[in-house]
């Protein structure tokens, strides 16, 4: 790495001692202090995510306005699914073989163009429905190519011992946009119109790319395979043989497929006679995630990450079930916030297990598989929740999915003992990667 990517380590001081009291809950800022590229990517992602969450709310609202159908809103997930699977796997292979920075920038530019298409369509006298689905599919493809490159870049620019802290800070970045974006989108869409939401998203992509220009190049590892079906299969075999990793994928897939309620929130707000609460509903899940991120200092001291993944996924299901069972909108918001807390805990420890154990030459392909685990579930989950809502009713769709999630997570925990016994201090893959990073430390500094 270049000097621009990671600043020289500073001598140890009493300030390096483990924090205590309230300080122990504050986010660990070590990645921020030691890596310029981490800071740049953090700001870039914060700005881009803010705009993306505006569109995240505006798009289903526009489909609802044009069709009045819960199934039509759920179909957004259907058109996103195939690009997500195909380009997620191939995007992982590209991330291992190409310069990660260039790949991230080109896909960011593509996302900006799609925001422009949504803006133009919204400004037409009679907006069309089909462009919304086309943009959703293309956006899914671009995100699926970008995320493996982005996820595989973090271990290169952050010290191994700081990866859990980096995951928490990245989660904080996402949740700030996730809280402010949907909350503002609800107001913007209601009082200014959909065009303003899409226009703001376009501007954020422009600013994000301006920040990315200064990030150091990140060429492919010399051991990395060229993009091919064989290379993708090699990554899949590695993941299959790592049962603790397989467990993280399976648990998250089950939780998101069975208990993802976002597609039906516009209809839940209507049913509760609280249309004004839609933006708050969308913001509640990331708000809960932000609460965890702001008090994430404790996560760096946890060693049995697999157990935390399972516990958090079960709590996510219970909270979603609660949101479907209660009839008061404020209690719904509370349960959605608790669900966001649980989801963030799961995400932090899944990311720590991935980043601390996967070798660099396979990181992109495994990041592609990770993308499927945390994206296919919500995408198909939108279809499930929309279909169940049309069949059984909105609230039944929500609470039944939450209870099914709890049962599925418990069954997976029994079937995957290596997930429950994972310990970052003793896991052979974590030990090997830690030793490799320690040997390369003088070069990185």
mmCIF file with all atom_site columns, N, CA and C in Angstrom, residues 69-75 260 263-264 380-394 396-397:
data_model
loop_
_atom_site.group_PDB
_atom_site.id
_atom_site.type_symbol
_atom_site.label_atom_id
_atom_site.label_alt_id
_atom_site.label_comp_id
_atom_site.label_asym_id
_atom_site.label_entity_id
_atom_site.label_seq_id
_atom_site.pdbx_PDB_ins_code
_atom_site.Cartn_x
_atom_site.Cartn_y
_atom_site.Cartn_z
_atom_site.occupancy
_atom_site.B_iso_or_equiv
_atom_site.pdbx_formal_charge
_atom_site.auth_seq_id
_atom_site.auth_comp_id
_atom_site.auth_asym_id
_atom_site.auth_atom_id
_atom_site.pdbx_PDB_model_num
ATOM 1  N N  . UNK A 1 69  ? -50.996 -1.213  -5.620 1.00 0.00 ? 69  UNK A N  1
ATOM 2  C CA . UNK A 1 69  ? -50.901 -2.653  -5.374 1.00 0.00 ? 69  UNK A CA 1
ATOM 3  C C  . UNK A 1 69  ? -49.690 -2.986  -4.516 1.00 0.00 ? 69  UNK A C  1
ATOM 4  N N  . UNK A 1 70  ? -49.910 -3.756  -3.422 1.00 0.00 ? 70  UNK A N  1
ATOM 5  C CA . UNK A 1 70  ? -48.803 -4.232  -2.593 1.00 0.00 ? 70  UNK A CA 1
ATOM 6  C C  . UNK A 1 70  ? -47.942 -5.220  -3.367 1.00 0.00 ? 70  UNK A C  1
ATOM 7  N N  . UNK A 1 71  ? -48.566 -6.038  -4.211 1.00 0.00 ? 71  UNK A N  1
ATOM 8  C CA . UNK A 1 71  ? -47.810 -7.000  -5.005 1.00 0.00 ? 71  UNK A CA 1
ATOM 9  C C  . UNK A 1 71  ? -46.900 -6.287  -5.998 1.00 0.00 ? 71  UNK A C  1
ATOM 10 N N  . UNK A 1 72  ? -47.370 -5.172  -6.557 1.00 0.00 ? 72  UNK A N  1
ATOM 11 C CA . UNK A 1 72  ? -46.548 -4.408  -7.498 1.00 0.00 ? 72  UNK A CA 1
ATOM 12 C C  . UNK A 1 72  ? -45.321 -3.818  -6.803 1.00 0.00 ? 72  UNK A C  1
ATOM 13 N N  . UNK A 1 73  ? -45.500 -3.369  -5.564 1.00 0.00 ? 73  UNK A N  1
ATOM 14 C CA . UNK A 1 73  ? -44.363 -2.862  -4.805 1.00 0.00 ? 73  UNK A CA 1
ATOM 15 C C  . UNK A 1 73  ? -43.396 -4.000  -4.489 1.00 0.00 ? 73  UNK A C  1
ATOM 16 N N  . UNK A 1 74  ? -43.938 -5.148  -4.086 1.00 0.00 ? 74  UNK A N  1
ATOM 17 C CA . UNK A 1 74  ? -43.093 -6.303  -3.816 1.00 0.00 ? 74  UNK A CA 1
ATOM 18 C C  . UNK A 1 74  ? -42.351 -6.780  -5.048 1.00 0.00 ? 74  UNK A C  1
ATOM 19 N N  . UNK A 1 75  ? -42.914 -6.535  -6.245 1.00 0.00 ? 75  UNK A N  1
ATOM 20 C CA . UNK A 1 75  ? -42.274 -6.961  -7.488 1.00 0.00 ? 75  UNK A CA 1
ATOM 21 C C  . UNK A 1 75  ? -40.966 -6.236  -7.742 1.00 0.00 ? 75  UNK A C  1
ATOM 22 N N  . UNK A 1 260 ? -38.441 -9.628  6.484  1.00 0.00 ? 260 UNK A N  1
ATOM 23 C CA . UNK A 1 260 ? -38.142 -8.301  5.935  1.00 0.00 ? 260 UNK A CA 1
ATOM 24 C C  . UNK A 1 260 ? -39.462 -7.606  5.603  1.00 0.00 ? 260 UNK A C  1
ATOM 25 N N  . UNK A 1 263 ? -41.296 -3.790  2.276  1.00 0.00 ? 263 UNK A N  1
ATOM 26 C CA . UNK A 1 263 ? -42.156 -3.624  1.102  1.00 0.00 ? 263 UNK A CA 1
ATOM 27 C C  . UNK A 1 263 ? -43.591 -3.274  1.482  1.00 0.00 ? 263 UNK A C  1
ATOM 28 N N  . UNK A 1 264 ? -44.023 -3.685  2.667  1.00 0.00 ? 264 UNK A N  1
ATOM 29 C CA . UNK A 1 264 ? -45.430 -3.466  3.036  1.00 0.00 ? 264 UNK A CA 1
ATOM 30 C C  . UNK A 1 264 ? -45.611 -2.290  3.987  1.00 0.00 ? 264 UNK A C  1
ATOM 31 N N  . UNK A 1 380 ? -35.761 -11.120 -1.931 1.00 0.00 ? 380 UNK A N  1
ATOM 32 C CA . UNK A 1 380 ? -36.818 -12.131 -2.000 1.00 0.00 ? 380 UNK A CA 1
ATOM 33 C C  . UNK A 1 380 ? -37.813 -11.930 -0.860 1.00 0.00 ? 380 UNK A C  1
ATOM 34 N N  . UNK A 1 381 ? -37.312 -11.401 0.274  1.00 0.00 ? 381 UNK A N  1
ATOM 35 C CA . UNK A 1 381 ? -38.200 -11.138 1.394  1.00 0.00 ? 381 UNK A CA 1
ATOM 36 C C  . UNK A 1 381 ? -39.264 -10.111 1.067  1.00 0.00 ? 381 UNK A C  1
ATOM 37 N N  . UNK A 1 382 ? -38.929 -9.141  0.205  1.00 0.00 ? 382 UNK A N  1
ATOM 38 C CA . UNK A 1 382 ? -39.947 -8.183  -0.233 1.00 0.00 ? 382 UNK A CA 1
ATOM 39 C C  . UNK A 1 382 ? -41.055 -8.886  -1.003 1.00 0.00 ? 382 UNK A C  1
ATOM 40 N N  . UNK A 1 383 ? -40.663 -9.841  -1.836 1.00 0.00 ? 383 UNK A N  1
ATOM 41 C CA . UNK A 1 383 ? -41.655 -10.612 -2.576 1.00 0.00 ? 383 UNK A CA 1
ATOM 42 C C  . UNK A 1 383 ? -42.533 -11.409 -1.612 1.00 0.00 ? 383 UNK A C  1
ATOM 43 N N  . UNK A 1 384 ? -41.897 -12.034 -0.607 1.00 0.00 ? 384 UNK A N  1
ATOM 44 C CA . UNK A 1 384 ? -42.660 -12.832 0.352  1.00 0.00 ? 384 UNK A CA 1
ATOM 45 C C  . UNK A 1 384 ? -43.630 -11.967 1.131  1.00 0.00 ? 384 UNK A C  1
ATOM 46 N N  . UNK A 1 385 ? -43.137 -10.837 1.646  1.00 0.00 ? 385 UNK A N  1
ATOM 47 C CA . UNK A 1 385 ? -44.006 -10.002 2.472  1.00 0.00 ? 385 UNK A CA 1
ATOM 48 C C  . UNK A 1 385 ? -45.137 -9.386  1.651  1.00 0.00 ? 385 UNK A C  1
ATOM 49 N N  . UNK A 1 386 ? -44.819 -8.979  0.394  1.00 0.00 ? 386 UNK A N  1
ATOM 50 C CA . UNK A 1 386 ? -45.867 -8.431  -0.457 1.00 0.00 ? 386 UNK A CA 1
ATOM 51 C C  . UNK A 1 386 ? -46.913 -9.468  -0.816 1.00 0.00 ? 386 UNK A C  1
ATOM 52 N N  . UNK A 1 387 ? -46.466 -10.694 -1.132 1.00 0.00 ? 387 UNK A N  1
ATOM 53 C CA . UNK A 1 387 ? -47.406 -11.765 -1.457 1.00 0.00 ? 387 UNK A CA 1
ATOM 54 C C  . UNK A 1 387 ? -48.257 -12.171 -0.275 1.00 0.00 ? 387 UNK A C  1
ATOM 55 N N  . UNK A 1 388 ? -47.636 -12.308 0.900  1.00 0.00 ? 388 UNK A N  1
ATOM 56 C CA . UNK A 1 388 ? -48.383 -12.662 2.106  1.00 0.00 ? 388 UNK A CA 1
ATOM 57 C C  . UNK A 1 388 ? -49.387 -11.570 2.466  1.00 0.00 ? 388 UNK A C  1
ATOM 58 N N  . UNK A 1 389 ? -48.979 -10.299 2.247  1.00 0.00 ? 389 UNK A N  1
ATOM 59 C CA . UNK A 1 389 ? -49.883 -9.192  2.566  1.00 0.00 ? 389 UNK A CA 1
ATOM 60 C C  . UNK A 1 389 ? -51.120 -9.240  1.683  1.00 0.00 ? 389 UNK A C  1
ATOM 61 N N  . UNK A 1 390 ? -50.920 -9.550  0.396  1.00 0.00 ? 390 UNK A N  1
ATOM 62 C CA . UNK A 1 390 ? -52.064 -9.635  -0.514 1.00 0.00 ? 390 UNK A CA 1
ATOM 63 C C  . UNK A 1 390 ? -52.952 -10.836 -0.180 1.00 0.00 ? 390 UNK A C  1
ATOM 64 N N  . UNK A 1 391 ? -52.361 -11.888 0.376  1.00 0.00 ? 391 UNK A N  1
ATOM 65 C CA . UNK A 1 391 ? -53.085 -13.140 0.649  1.00 0.00 ? 391 UNK A CA 1
ATOM 66 C C  . UNK A 1 391 ? -53.725 -13.141 2.035  1.00 0.00 ? 391 UNK A C  1
ATOM 67 N N  . UNK A 1 392 ? -52.924 -12.771 3.066  1.00 0.00 ? 392 UNK A N  1
ATOM 68 C CA . UNK A 1 392 ? -53.367 -12.917 4.452  1.00 0.00 ? 392 UNK A CA 1
ATOM 69 C C  . UNK A 1 392 ? -53.601 -11.586 5.162  1.00 0.00 ? 392 UNK A C  1
ATOM 70 N N  . UNK A 1 393 ? -53.161 -10.495 4.573  1.00 0.00 ? 393 UNK A N  1
ATOM 71 C CA . UNK A 1 393 ? -53.271 -9.206  5.235  1.00 0.00 ? 393 UNK A CA 1
ATOM 72 C C  . UNK A 1 393 ? -51.903 -8.674  5.622  1.00 0.00 ? 393 UNK A C  1
ATOM 73 N N  . UNK A 1 394 ? -51.793 -7.371  5.741  1.00 0.00 ? 394 UNK A N  1
ATOM 74 C CA . UNK A 1 394 ? -50.511 -6.717  5.971  1.00 0.00 ? 394 UNK A CA 1
ATOM 75 C C  . UNK A 1 394 ? -49.909 -7.114  7.317  1.00 0.00 ? 394 UNK A C  1
ATOM 76 N N  . UNK A 1 396 ? -50.580 -9.597  9.356  1.00 0.00 ? 396 UNK A N  1
ATOM 77 C CA . UNK A 1 396 ? -50.279 -11.031 9.447  1.00 0.00 ? 396 UNK A CA 1
ATOM 78 C C  . UNK A 1 396 ? -48.987 -11.341 8.710  1.00 0.00 ? 396 UNK A C  1
ATOM 79 N N  . UNK A 1 397 ? -48.779 -10.701 7.562  1.00 0.00 ? 397 UNK A N  1
ATOM 80 C CA . UNK A 1 397 ? -47.539 -10.899 6.820  1.00 0.00 ? 397 UNK A CA 1
ATOM 81 C C  . UNK A 1 397 ? -46.327 -10.544 7.672  1.00 0.00 ? 397 UNK A C  1
#
